[in-house]
mmCIF file of C-alpha atoms in Angstrom:
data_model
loop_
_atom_site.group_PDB
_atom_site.id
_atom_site.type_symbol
_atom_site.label_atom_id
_atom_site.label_comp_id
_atom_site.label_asym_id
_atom_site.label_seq_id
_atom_site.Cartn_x
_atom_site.Cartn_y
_atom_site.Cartn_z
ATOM 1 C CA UNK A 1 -16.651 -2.338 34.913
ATOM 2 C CA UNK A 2 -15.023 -4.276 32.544
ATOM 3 C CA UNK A 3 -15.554 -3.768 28.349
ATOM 4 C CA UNK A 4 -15.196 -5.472 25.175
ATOM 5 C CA UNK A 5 -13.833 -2.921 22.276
ATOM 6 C CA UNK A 6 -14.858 -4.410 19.157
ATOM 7 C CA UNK A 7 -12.928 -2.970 16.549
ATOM 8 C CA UNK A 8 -13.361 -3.547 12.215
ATOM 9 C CA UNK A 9 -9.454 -3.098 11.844
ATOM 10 C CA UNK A 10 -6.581 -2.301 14.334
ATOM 11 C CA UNK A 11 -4.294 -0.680 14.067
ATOM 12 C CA UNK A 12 -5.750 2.474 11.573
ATOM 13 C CA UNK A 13 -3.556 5.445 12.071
ATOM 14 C CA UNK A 14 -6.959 7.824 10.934
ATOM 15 C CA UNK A 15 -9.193 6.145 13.976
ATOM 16 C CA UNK A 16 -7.562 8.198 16.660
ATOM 17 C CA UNK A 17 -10.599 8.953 18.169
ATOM 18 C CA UNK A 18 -11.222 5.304 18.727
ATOM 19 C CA UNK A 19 -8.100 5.028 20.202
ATOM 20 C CA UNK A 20 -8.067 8.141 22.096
ATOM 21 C CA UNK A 21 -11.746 6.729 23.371
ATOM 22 C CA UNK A 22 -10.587 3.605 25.168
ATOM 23 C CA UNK A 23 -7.599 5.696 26.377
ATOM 24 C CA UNK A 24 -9.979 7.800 28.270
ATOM 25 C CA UNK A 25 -12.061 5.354 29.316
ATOM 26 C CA UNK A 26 -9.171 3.514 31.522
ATOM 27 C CA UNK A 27 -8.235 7.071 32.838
ATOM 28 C CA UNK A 28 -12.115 6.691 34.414
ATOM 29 C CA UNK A 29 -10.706 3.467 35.851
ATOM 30 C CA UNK A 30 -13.031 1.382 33.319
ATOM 31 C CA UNK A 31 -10.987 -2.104 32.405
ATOM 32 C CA UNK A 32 -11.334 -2.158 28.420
ATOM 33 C CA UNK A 33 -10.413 -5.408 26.626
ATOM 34 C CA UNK A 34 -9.887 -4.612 22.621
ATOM 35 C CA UNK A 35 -10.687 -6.901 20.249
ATOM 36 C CA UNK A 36 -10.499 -6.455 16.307
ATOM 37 C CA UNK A 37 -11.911 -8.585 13.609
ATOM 38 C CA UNK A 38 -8.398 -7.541 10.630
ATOM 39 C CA UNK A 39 -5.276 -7.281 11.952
ATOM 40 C CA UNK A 40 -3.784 -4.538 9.299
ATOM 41 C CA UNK A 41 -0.033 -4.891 9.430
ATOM 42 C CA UNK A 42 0.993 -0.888 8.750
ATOM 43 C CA UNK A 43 4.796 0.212 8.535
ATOM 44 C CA UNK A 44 3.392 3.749 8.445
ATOM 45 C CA UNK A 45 4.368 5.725 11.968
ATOM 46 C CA UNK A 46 2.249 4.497 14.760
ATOM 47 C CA UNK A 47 2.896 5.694 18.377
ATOM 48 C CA UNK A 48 4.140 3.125 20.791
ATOM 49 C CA UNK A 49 0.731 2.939 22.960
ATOM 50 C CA UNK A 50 -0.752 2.116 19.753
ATOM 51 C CA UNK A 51 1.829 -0.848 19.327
ATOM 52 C CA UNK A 52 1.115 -2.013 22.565
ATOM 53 C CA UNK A 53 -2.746 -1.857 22.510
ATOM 54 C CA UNK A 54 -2.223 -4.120 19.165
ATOM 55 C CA UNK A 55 -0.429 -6.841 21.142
ATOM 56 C CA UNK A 56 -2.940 -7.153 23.806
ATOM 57 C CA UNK A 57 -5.930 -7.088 21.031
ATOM 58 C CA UNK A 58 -7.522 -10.179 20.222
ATOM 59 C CA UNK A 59 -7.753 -10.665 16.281
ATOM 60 C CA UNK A 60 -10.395 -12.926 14.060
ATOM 61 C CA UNK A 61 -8.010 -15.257 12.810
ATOM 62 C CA UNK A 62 -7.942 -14.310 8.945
ATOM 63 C CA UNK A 63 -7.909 -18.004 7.919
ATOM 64 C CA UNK A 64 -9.365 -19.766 10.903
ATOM 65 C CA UNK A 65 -8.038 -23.747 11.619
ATOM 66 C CA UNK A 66 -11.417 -25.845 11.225
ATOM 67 C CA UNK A 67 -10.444 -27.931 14.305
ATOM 68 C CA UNK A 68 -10.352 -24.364 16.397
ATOM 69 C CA UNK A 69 -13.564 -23.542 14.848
ATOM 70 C CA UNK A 70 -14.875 -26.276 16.392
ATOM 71 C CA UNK A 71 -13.406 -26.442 19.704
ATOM 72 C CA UNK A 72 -14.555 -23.035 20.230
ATOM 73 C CA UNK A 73 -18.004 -23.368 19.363
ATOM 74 C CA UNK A 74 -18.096 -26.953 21.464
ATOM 75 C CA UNK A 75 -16.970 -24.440 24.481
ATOM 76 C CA UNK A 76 -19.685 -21.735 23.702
ATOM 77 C CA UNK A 77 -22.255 -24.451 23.660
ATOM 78 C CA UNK A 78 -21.280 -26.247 26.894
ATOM 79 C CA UNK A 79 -21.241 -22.784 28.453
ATOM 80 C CA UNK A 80 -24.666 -21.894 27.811
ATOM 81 C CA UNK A 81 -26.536 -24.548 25.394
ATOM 82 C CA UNK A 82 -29.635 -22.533 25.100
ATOM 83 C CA UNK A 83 -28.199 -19.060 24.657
ATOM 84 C CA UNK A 84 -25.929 -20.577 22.237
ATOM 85 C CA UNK A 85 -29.091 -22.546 20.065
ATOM 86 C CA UNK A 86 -30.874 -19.812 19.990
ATOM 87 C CA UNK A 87 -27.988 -17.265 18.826
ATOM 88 C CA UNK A 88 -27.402 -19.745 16.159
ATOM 89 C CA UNK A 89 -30.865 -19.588 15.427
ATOM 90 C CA UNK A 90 -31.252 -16.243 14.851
ATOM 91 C CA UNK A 91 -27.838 -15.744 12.515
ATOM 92 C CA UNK A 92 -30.041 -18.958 10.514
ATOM 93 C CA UNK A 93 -33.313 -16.761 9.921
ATOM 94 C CA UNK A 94 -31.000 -13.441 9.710
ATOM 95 C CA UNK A 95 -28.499 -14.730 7.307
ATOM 96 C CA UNK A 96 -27.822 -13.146 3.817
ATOM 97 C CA UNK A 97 -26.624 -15.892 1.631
ATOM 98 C CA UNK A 98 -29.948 -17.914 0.795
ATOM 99 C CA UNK A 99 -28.651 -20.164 -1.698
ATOM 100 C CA UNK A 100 -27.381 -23.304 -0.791
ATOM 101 C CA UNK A 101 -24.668 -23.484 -3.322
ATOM 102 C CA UNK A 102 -23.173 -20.410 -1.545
ATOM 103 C CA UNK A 103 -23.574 -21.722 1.977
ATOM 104 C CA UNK A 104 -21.587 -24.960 0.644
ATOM 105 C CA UNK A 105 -18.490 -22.956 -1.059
ATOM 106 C CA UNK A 106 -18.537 -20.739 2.319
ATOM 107 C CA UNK A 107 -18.705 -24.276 4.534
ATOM 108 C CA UNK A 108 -16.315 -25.796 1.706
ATOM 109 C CA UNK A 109 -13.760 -22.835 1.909
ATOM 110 C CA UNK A 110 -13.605 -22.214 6.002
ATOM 111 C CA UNK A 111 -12.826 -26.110 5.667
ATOM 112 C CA UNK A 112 -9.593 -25.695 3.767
ATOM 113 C CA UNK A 113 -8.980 -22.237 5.738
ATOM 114 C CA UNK A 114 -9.008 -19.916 2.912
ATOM 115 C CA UNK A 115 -10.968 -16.631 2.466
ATOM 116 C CA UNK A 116 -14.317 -16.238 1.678
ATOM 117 C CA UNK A 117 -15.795 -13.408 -0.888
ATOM 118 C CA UNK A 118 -17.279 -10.324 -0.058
ATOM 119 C CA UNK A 119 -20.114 -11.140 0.676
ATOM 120 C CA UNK A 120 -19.999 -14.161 2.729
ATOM 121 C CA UNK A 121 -17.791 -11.758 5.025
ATOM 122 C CA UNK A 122 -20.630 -9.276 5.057
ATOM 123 C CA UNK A 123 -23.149 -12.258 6.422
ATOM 124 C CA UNK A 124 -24.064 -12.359 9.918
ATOM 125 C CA UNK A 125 -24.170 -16.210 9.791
ATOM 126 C CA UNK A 126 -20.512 -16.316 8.823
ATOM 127 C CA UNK A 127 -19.887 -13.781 11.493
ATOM 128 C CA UNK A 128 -21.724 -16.573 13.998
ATOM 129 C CA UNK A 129 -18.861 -19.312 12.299
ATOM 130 C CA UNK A 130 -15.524 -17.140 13.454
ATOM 131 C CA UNK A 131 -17.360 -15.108 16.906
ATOM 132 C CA UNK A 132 -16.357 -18.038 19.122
ATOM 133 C CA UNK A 133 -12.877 -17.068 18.786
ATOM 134 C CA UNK A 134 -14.050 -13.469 20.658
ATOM 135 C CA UNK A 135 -16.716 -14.663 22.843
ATOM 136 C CA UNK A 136 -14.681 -16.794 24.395
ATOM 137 C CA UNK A 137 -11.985 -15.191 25.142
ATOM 138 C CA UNK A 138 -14.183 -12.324 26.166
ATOM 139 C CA UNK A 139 -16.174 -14.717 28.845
ATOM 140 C CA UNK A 140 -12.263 -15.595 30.267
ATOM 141 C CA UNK A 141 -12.177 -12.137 31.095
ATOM 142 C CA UNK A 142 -15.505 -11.556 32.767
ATOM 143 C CA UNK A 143 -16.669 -8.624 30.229
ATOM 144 C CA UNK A 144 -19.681 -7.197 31.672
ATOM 145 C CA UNK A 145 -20.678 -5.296 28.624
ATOM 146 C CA UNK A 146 -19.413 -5.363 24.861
ATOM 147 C CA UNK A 147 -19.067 -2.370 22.596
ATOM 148 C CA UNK A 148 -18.507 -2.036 19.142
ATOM 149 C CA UNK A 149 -17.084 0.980 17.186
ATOM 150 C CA UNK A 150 -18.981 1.066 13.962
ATOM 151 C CA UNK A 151 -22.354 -0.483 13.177
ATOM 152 C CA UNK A 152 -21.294 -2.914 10.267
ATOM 153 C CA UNK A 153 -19.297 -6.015 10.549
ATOM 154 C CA UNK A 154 -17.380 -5.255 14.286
ATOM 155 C CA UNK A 155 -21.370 -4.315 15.429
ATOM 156 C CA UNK A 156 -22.725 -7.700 14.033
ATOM 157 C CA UNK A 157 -19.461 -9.426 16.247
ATOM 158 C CA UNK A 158 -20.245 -7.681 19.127
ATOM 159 C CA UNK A 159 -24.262 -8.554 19.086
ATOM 160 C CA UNK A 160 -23.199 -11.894 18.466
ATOM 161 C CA UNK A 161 -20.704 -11.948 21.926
ATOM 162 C CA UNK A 162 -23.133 -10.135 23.970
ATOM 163 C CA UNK A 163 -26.009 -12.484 22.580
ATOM 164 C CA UNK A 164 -23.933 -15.621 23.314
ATOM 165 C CA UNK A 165 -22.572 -14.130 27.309
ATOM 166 C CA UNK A 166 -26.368 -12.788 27.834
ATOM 167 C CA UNK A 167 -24.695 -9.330 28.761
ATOM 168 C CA UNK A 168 -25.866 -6.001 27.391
ATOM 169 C CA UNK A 169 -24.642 -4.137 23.868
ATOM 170 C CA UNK A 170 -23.950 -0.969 22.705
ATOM 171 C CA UNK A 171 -22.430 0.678 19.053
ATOM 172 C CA UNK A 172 -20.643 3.886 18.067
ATOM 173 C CA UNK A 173 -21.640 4.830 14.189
ATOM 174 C CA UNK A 174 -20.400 7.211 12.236
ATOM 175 C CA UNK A 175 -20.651 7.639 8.706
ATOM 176 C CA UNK A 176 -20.168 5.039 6.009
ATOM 177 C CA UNK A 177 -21.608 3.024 8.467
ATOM 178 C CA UNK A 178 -24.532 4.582 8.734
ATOM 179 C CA UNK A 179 -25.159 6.446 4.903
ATOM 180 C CA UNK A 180 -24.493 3.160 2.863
ATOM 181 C CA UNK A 181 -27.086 1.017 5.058
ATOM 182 C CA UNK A 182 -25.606 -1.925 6.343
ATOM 183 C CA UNK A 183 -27.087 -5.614 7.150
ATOM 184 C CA UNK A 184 -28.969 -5.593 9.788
ATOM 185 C CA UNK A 185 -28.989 -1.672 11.128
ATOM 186 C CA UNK A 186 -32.481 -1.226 12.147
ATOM 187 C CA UNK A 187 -32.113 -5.237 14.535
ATOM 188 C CA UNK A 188 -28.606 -3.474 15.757
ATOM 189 C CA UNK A 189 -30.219 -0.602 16.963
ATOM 190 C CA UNK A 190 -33.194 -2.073 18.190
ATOM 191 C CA UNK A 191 -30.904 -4.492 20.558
ATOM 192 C CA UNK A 192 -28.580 -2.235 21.610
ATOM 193 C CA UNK A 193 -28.541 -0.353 25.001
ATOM 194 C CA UNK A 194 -27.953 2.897 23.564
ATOM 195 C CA UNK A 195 -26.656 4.010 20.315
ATOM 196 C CA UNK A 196 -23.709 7.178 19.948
ATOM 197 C CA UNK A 197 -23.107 8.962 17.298
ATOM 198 C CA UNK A 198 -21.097 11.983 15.965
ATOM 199 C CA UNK A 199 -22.538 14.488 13.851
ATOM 200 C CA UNK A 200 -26.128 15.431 13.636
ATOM 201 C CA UNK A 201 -26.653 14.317 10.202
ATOM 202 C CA UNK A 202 -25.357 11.259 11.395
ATOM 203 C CA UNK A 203 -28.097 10.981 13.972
ATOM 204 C CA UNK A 204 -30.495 12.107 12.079
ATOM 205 C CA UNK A 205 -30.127 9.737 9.615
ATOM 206 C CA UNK A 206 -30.266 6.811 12.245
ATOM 207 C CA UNK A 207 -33.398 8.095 13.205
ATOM 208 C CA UNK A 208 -35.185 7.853 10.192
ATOM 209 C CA UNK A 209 -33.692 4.243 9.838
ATOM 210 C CA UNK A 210 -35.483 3.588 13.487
ATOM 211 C CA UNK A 211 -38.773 4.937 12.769
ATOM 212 C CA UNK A 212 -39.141 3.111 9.395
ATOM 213 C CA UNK A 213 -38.064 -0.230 11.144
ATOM 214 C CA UNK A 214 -40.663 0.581 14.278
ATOM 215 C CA UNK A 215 -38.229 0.540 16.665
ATOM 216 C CA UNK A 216 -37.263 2.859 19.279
ATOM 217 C CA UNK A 217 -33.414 2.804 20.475
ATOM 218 C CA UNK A 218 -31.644 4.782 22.878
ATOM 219 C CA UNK A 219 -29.582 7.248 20.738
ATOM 220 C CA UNK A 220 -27.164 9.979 21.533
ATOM 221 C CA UNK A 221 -25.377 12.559 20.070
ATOM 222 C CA UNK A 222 -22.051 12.291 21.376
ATOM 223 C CA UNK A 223 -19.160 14.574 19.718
ATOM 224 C CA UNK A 224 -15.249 13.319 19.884
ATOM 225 C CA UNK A 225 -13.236 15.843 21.714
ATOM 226 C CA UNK A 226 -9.612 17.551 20.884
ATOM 227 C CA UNK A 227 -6.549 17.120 23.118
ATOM 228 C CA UNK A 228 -6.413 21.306 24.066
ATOM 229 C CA UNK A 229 -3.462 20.400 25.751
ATOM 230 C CA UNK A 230 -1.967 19.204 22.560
ATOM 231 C CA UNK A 231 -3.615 21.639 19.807
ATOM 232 C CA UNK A 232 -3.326 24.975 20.766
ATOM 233 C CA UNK A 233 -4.091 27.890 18.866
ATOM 234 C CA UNK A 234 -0.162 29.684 17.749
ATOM 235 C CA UNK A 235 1.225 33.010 19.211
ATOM 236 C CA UNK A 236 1.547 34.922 15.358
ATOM 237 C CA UNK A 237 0.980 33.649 11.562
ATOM 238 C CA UNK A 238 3.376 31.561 10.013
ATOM 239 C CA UNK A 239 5.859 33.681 7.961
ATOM 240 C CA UNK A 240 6.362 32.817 4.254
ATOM 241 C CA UNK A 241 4.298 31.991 0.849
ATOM 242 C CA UNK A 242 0.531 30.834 2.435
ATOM 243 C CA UNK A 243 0.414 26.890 3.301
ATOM 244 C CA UNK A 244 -2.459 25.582 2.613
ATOM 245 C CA UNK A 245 -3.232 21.914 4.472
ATOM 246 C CA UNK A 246 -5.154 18.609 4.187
ATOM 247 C CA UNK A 247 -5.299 16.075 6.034
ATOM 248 C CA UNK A 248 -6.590 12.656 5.538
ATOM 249 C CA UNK A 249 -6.644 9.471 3.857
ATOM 250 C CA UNK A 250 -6.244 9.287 0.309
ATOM 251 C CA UNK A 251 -9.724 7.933 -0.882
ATOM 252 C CA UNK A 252 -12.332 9.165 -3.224
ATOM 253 C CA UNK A 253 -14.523 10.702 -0.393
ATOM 254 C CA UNK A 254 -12.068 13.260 0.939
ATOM 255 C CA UNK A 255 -12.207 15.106 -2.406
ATOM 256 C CA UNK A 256 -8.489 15.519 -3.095
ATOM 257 C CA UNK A 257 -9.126 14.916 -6.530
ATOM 258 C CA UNK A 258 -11.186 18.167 -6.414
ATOM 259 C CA UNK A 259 -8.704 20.431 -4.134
ATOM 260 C CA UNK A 260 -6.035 19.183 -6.911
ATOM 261 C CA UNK A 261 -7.727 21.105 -9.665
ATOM 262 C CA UNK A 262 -8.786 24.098 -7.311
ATOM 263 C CA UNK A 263 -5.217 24.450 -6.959
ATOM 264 C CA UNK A 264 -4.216 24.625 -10.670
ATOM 265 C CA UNK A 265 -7.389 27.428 -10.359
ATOM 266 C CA UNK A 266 -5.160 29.657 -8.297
ATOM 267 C CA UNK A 267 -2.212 28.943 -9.880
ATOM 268 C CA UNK A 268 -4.111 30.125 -12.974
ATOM 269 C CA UNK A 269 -5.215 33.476 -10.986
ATOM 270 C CA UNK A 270 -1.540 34.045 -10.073
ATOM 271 C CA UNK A 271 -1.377 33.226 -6.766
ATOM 272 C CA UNK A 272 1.691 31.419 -5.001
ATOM 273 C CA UNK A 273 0.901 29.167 -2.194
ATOM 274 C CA UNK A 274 2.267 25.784 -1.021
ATOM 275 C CA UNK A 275 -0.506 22.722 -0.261
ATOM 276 C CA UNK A 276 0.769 20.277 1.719
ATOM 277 C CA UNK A 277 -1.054 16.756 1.629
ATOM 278 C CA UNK A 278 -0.637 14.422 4.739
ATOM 279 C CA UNK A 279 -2.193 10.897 4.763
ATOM 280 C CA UNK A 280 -1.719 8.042 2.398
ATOM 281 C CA UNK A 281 -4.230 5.706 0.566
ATOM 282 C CA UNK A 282 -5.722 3.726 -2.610
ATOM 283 C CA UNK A 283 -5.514 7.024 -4.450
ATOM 284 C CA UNK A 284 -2.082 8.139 -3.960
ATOM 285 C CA UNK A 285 -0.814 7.141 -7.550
ATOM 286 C CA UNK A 286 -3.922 8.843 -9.036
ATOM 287 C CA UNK A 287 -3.461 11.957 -7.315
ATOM 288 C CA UNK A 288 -0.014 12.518 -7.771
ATOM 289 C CA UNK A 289 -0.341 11.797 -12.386
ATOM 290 C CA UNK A 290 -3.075 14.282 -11.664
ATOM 291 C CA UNK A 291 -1.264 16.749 -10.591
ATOM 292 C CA UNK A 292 1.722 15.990 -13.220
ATOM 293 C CA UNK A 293 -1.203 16.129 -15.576
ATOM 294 C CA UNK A 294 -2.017 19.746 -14.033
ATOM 295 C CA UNK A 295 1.762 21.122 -14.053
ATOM 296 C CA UNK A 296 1.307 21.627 -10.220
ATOM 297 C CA UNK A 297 4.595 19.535 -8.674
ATOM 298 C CA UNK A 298 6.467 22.810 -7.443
ATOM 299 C CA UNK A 299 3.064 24.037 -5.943
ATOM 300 C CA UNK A 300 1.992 20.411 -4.386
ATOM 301 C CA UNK A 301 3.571 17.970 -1.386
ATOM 302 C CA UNK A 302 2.396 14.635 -0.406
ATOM 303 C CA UNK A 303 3.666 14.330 2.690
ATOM 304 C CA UNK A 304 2.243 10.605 3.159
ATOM 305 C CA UNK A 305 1.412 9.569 6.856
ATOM 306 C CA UNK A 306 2.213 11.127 9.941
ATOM 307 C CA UNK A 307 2.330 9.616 13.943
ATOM 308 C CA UNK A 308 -0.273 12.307 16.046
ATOM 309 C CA UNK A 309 2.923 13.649 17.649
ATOM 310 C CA UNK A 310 3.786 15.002 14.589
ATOM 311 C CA UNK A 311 0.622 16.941 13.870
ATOM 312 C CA UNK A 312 0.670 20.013 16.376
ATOM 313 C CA UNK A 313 3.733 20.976 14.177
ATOM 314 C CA UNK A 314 1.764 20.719 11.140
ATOM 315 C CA UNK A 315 -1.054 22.386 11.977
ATOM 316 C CA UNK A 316 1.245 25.657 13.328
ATOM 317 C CA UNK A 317 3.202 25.981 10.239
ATOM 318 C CA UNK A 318 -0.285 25.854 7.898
ATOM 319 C CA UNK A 319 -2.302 29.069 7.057
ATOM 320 C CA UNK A 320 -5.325 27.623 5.767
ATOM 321 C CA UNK A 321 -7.097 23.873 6.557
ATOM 322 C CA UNK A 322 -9.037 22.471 3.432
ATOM 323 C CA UNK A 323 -10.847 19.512 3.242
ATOM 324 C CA UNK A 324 -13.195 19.426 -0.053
ATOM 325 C CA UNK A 325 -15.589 16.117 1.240
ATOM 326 C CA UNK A 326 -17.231 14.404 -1.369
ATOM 327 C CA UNK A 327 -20.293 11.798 -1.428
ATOM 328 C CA UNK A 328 -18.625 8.514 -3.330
ATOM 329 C CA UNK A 329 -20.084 6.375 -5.573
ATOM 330 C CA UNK A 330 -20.861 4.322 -2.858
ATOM 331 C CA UNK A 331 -22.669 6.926 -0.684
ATOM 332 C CA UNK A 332 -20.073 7.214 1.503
ATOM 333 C CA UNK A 333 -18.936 11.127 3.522
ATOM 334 C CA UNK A 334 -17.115 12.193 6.171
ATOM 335 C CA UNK A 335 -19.010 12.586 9.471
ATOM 336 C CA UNK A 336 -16.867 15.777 11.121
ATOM 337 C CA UNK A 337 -13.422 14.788 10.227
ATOM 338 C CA UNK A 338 -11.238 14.739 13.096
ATOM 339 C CA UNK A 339 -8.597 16.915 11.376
ATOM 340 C CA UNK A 340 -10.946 19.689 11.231
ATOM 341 C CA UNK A 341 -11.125 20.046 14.766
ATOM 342 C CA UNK A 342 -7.572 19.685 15.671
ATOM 343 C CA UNK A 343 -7.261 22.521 12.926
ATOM 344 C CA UNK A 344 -9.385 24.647 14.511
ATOM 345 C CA UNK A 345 -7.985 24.109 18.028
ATOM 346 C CA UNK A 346 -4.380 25.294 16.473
ATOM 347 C CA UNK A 347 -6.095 28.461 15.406
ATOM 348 C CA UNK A 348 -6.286 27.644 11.148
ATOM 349 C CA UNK A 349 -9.174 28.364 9.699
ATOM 350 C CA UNK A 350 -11.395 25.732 8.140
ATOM 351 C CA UNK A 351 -12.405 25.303 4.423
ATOM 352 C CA UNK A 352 -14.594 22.724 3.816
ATOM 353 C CA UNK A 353 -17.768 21.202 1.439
ATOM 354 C CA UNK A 354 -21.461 21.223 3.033
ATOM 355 C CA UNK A 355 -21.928 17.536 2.390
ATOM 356 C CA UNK A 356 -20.186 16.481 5.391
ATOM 357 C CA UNK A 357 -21.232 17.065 9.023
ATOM 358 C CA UNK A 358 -18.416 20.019 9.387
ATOM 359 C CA UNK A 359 -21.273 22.271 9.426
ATOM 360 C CA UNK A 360 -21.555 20.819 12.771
ATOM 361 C CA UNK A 361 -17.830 22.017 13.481
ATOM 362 C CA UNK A 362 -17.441 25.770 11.288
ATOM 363 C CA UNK A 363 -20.361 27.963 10.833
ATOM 364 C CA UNK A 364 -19.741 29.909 7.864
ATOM 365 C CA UNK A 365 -18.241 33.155 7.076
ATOM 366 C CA UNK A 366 -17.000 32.716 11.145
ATOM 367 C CA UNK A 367 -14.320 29.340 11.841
ATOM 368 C CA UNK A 368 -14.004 29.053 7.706
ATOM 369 C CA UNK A 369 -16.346 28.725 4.806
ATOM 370 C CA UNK A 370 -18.261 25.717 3.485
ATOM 371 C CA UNK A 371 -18.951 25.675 -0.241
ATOM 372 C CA UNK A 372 -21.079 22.673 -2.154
ATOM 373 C CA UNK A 373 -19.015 19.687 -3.263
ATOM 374 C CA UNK A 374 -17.037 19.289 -6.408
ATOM 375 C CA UNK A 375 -17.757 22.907 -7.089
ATOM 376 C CA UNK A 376 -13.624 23.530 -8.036
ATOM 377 C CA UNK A 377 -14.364 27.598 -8.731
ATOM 378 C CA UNK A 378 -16.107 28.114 -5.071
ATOM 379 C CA UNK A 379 -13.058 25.878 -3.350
ATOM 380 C CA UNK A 380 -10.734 27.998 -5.412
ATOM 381 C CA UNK A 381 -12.823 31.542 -4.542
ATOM 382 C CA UNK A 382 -12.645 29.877 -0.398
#
């Protein structure tokens, strides 16, 4: 069977488990086609299958040529003139941007090939404007079926492709994508085939967005698994002053913020320990004046990003895991954070918030404990 991969951004060196997915899926003998909407150019270490599932993805040009535009939509209409109407159509009645001011700046600006704001970008009729560029290439290959990771933007491409080729859709959501409500949710779920998704929160959640909607999609709880060949648990403890370890990227709803001034608890109780920060991000200059600001340099490491083969090492030299998930301003959380897993495969215990779906992972008092968010004195008492 052959599949579309619609991806938001390639490469991300957190989304492992997407990776890892459509890894596994060829092992089954499935053909899998990627496709990504942002092409993020990283110089952070990404492992060479990475690198070479980038060059065979197909990327949303990021300022499309207005003569392409049109060429491709001229070949999705000749292909199928009434699919293609009425998928027009319905990105018309389902479109966002009402105003016709808007609509002209958006027509004006994909005219000149520049970028559009925020929320044109967000707009499933702007998504109809660049999804030629995908569905065609996707009908060259014969894709039988078109899945998207994520339920926001990459989900509105991929209903769009499957719409215009008249083959079936599915979607993997996760968190953000699911907490902070995104266009369109309730119509993706409602056309999909079936719906996966990682935590039971998570599901939970899109459940309650179903019912109020009145629709009824297939969904299923599907967890992402942990190389055990990779991640095993260590023969004895690490020797030396206690590591503790966090993984992840450096954004407000990991909580680092919060683990910085749990530290500069113990540190205040006496304690020596060394926390070791892997991962990089927005907040990286914040973090490290805060913990300047807390006197905490000879206790704290930011490591910045690390390629997977590098992580079984981590993980064995690390007595304790912590990951202090917070609920952003934005309503964004963790769903069960990868790391957490591989953390517990490699034998460290797990010290985490209740706001994300880790419960799922670490029942407490057993794997780890789980204390409320941005409580500093129960992290520091974990």
């Amino acid at each position: 069977m052959k599949i579309a991969y619609v991806l938001d951004t390639f490469p991300v060196i957190s989304q492992t488990f997407v990776v890892e997915e459509l890894f596994g899926l060829r092992r089954r003998g499935f053909e899998v086609f990627p496709y990504a909407l942002i092409h993020k150019r990283v110089d952070d270490p990404v492992p060479a299958s990475y690198r070479e599932l980038e060059r065979e993805t197909v990327f949303v040009p990021s300022r499309p040529a207005p003569l392409g535009l049109v060429v491709g939509h001229t070949r999705a209409l000749l292909r199928h003139p009434l699919r293609y109407l009425a998928t027009l159509g319905w990105a018309w009645r389902k479109r966002l941007t009402r105003s016709p001011f808007r609509l002209l700046k958006t027509a004006w600006s994909l005219a000149r090939g520049r970028e559009v704001d925020k929320r044109s970008r967000e707009d499933v009729f702007w998504h109809f404007l660049l999804v030629p560029t995908l569905a065609n290439s996707m009908a060259r290959q014969k894709v039988e079926h078109v899945h998207a990771h994520f339920a926001d933007n990459s989900a509105s491409f991929g209903l769009l492709c499957a719409r215009l080729l008249g083959k079936s859709f599915s979607v993997t959501a996760h968190a953000f994508d699911i907490f902070t409500n995104p266009p369109l949710l309730p119509e993706k779920l409602a056309r999909a085939r079936f719906v996966t998704t990682c935590t039971t929160r998570g599901l939970e959640k899109l459940r309650a967005v179903a019912k109020a909607a009145g629709v009824q999609p297939r969904l299923r709880l599907i967890y992402h698994g942990v190389d055990l060949q990779r991640f095993r648990p260590r023969n004895e403890e690490p020797d030396g002053v206690p590591v503790l370890l966090s993984v992840g990227r450096l954004v407000p709803k990991k909580g680092f913020d919060v683990l910085l001034q749990a530290a500069a608890e113990l540190v205040r109780r006496g304690l020596q320990f060394e926390l070791k920060i892997v991962g990089d991000g927005p907040e990286r200059e914040r973090l490290v004046a805060l913990t300047r600001e807390l006197g905490l340099e000879d206790a704290v490491a930011f490591v910045g990003s690390l390629s997977p083969e590098e992580m079984p090492q981590v993980y064995r030299e690390a007595h304790i895991f912590v990951l202090p998930s917070v609920i952003d301003e934005r309503g964004d959380r963790d769903g069960i954070p990868n790391v957490a897993a591989e953390a517990l495969a490699s034998g460290v215990p797990v010290v985490s918030t209740t706001v994300s779906a880790v419960s799922d992972l670490v029942r407490d008092g057993r794997q780890g404990f789980l204390v409320p968010q941005r409580d500093v004195t129960a992290l520091a008492d974990a």
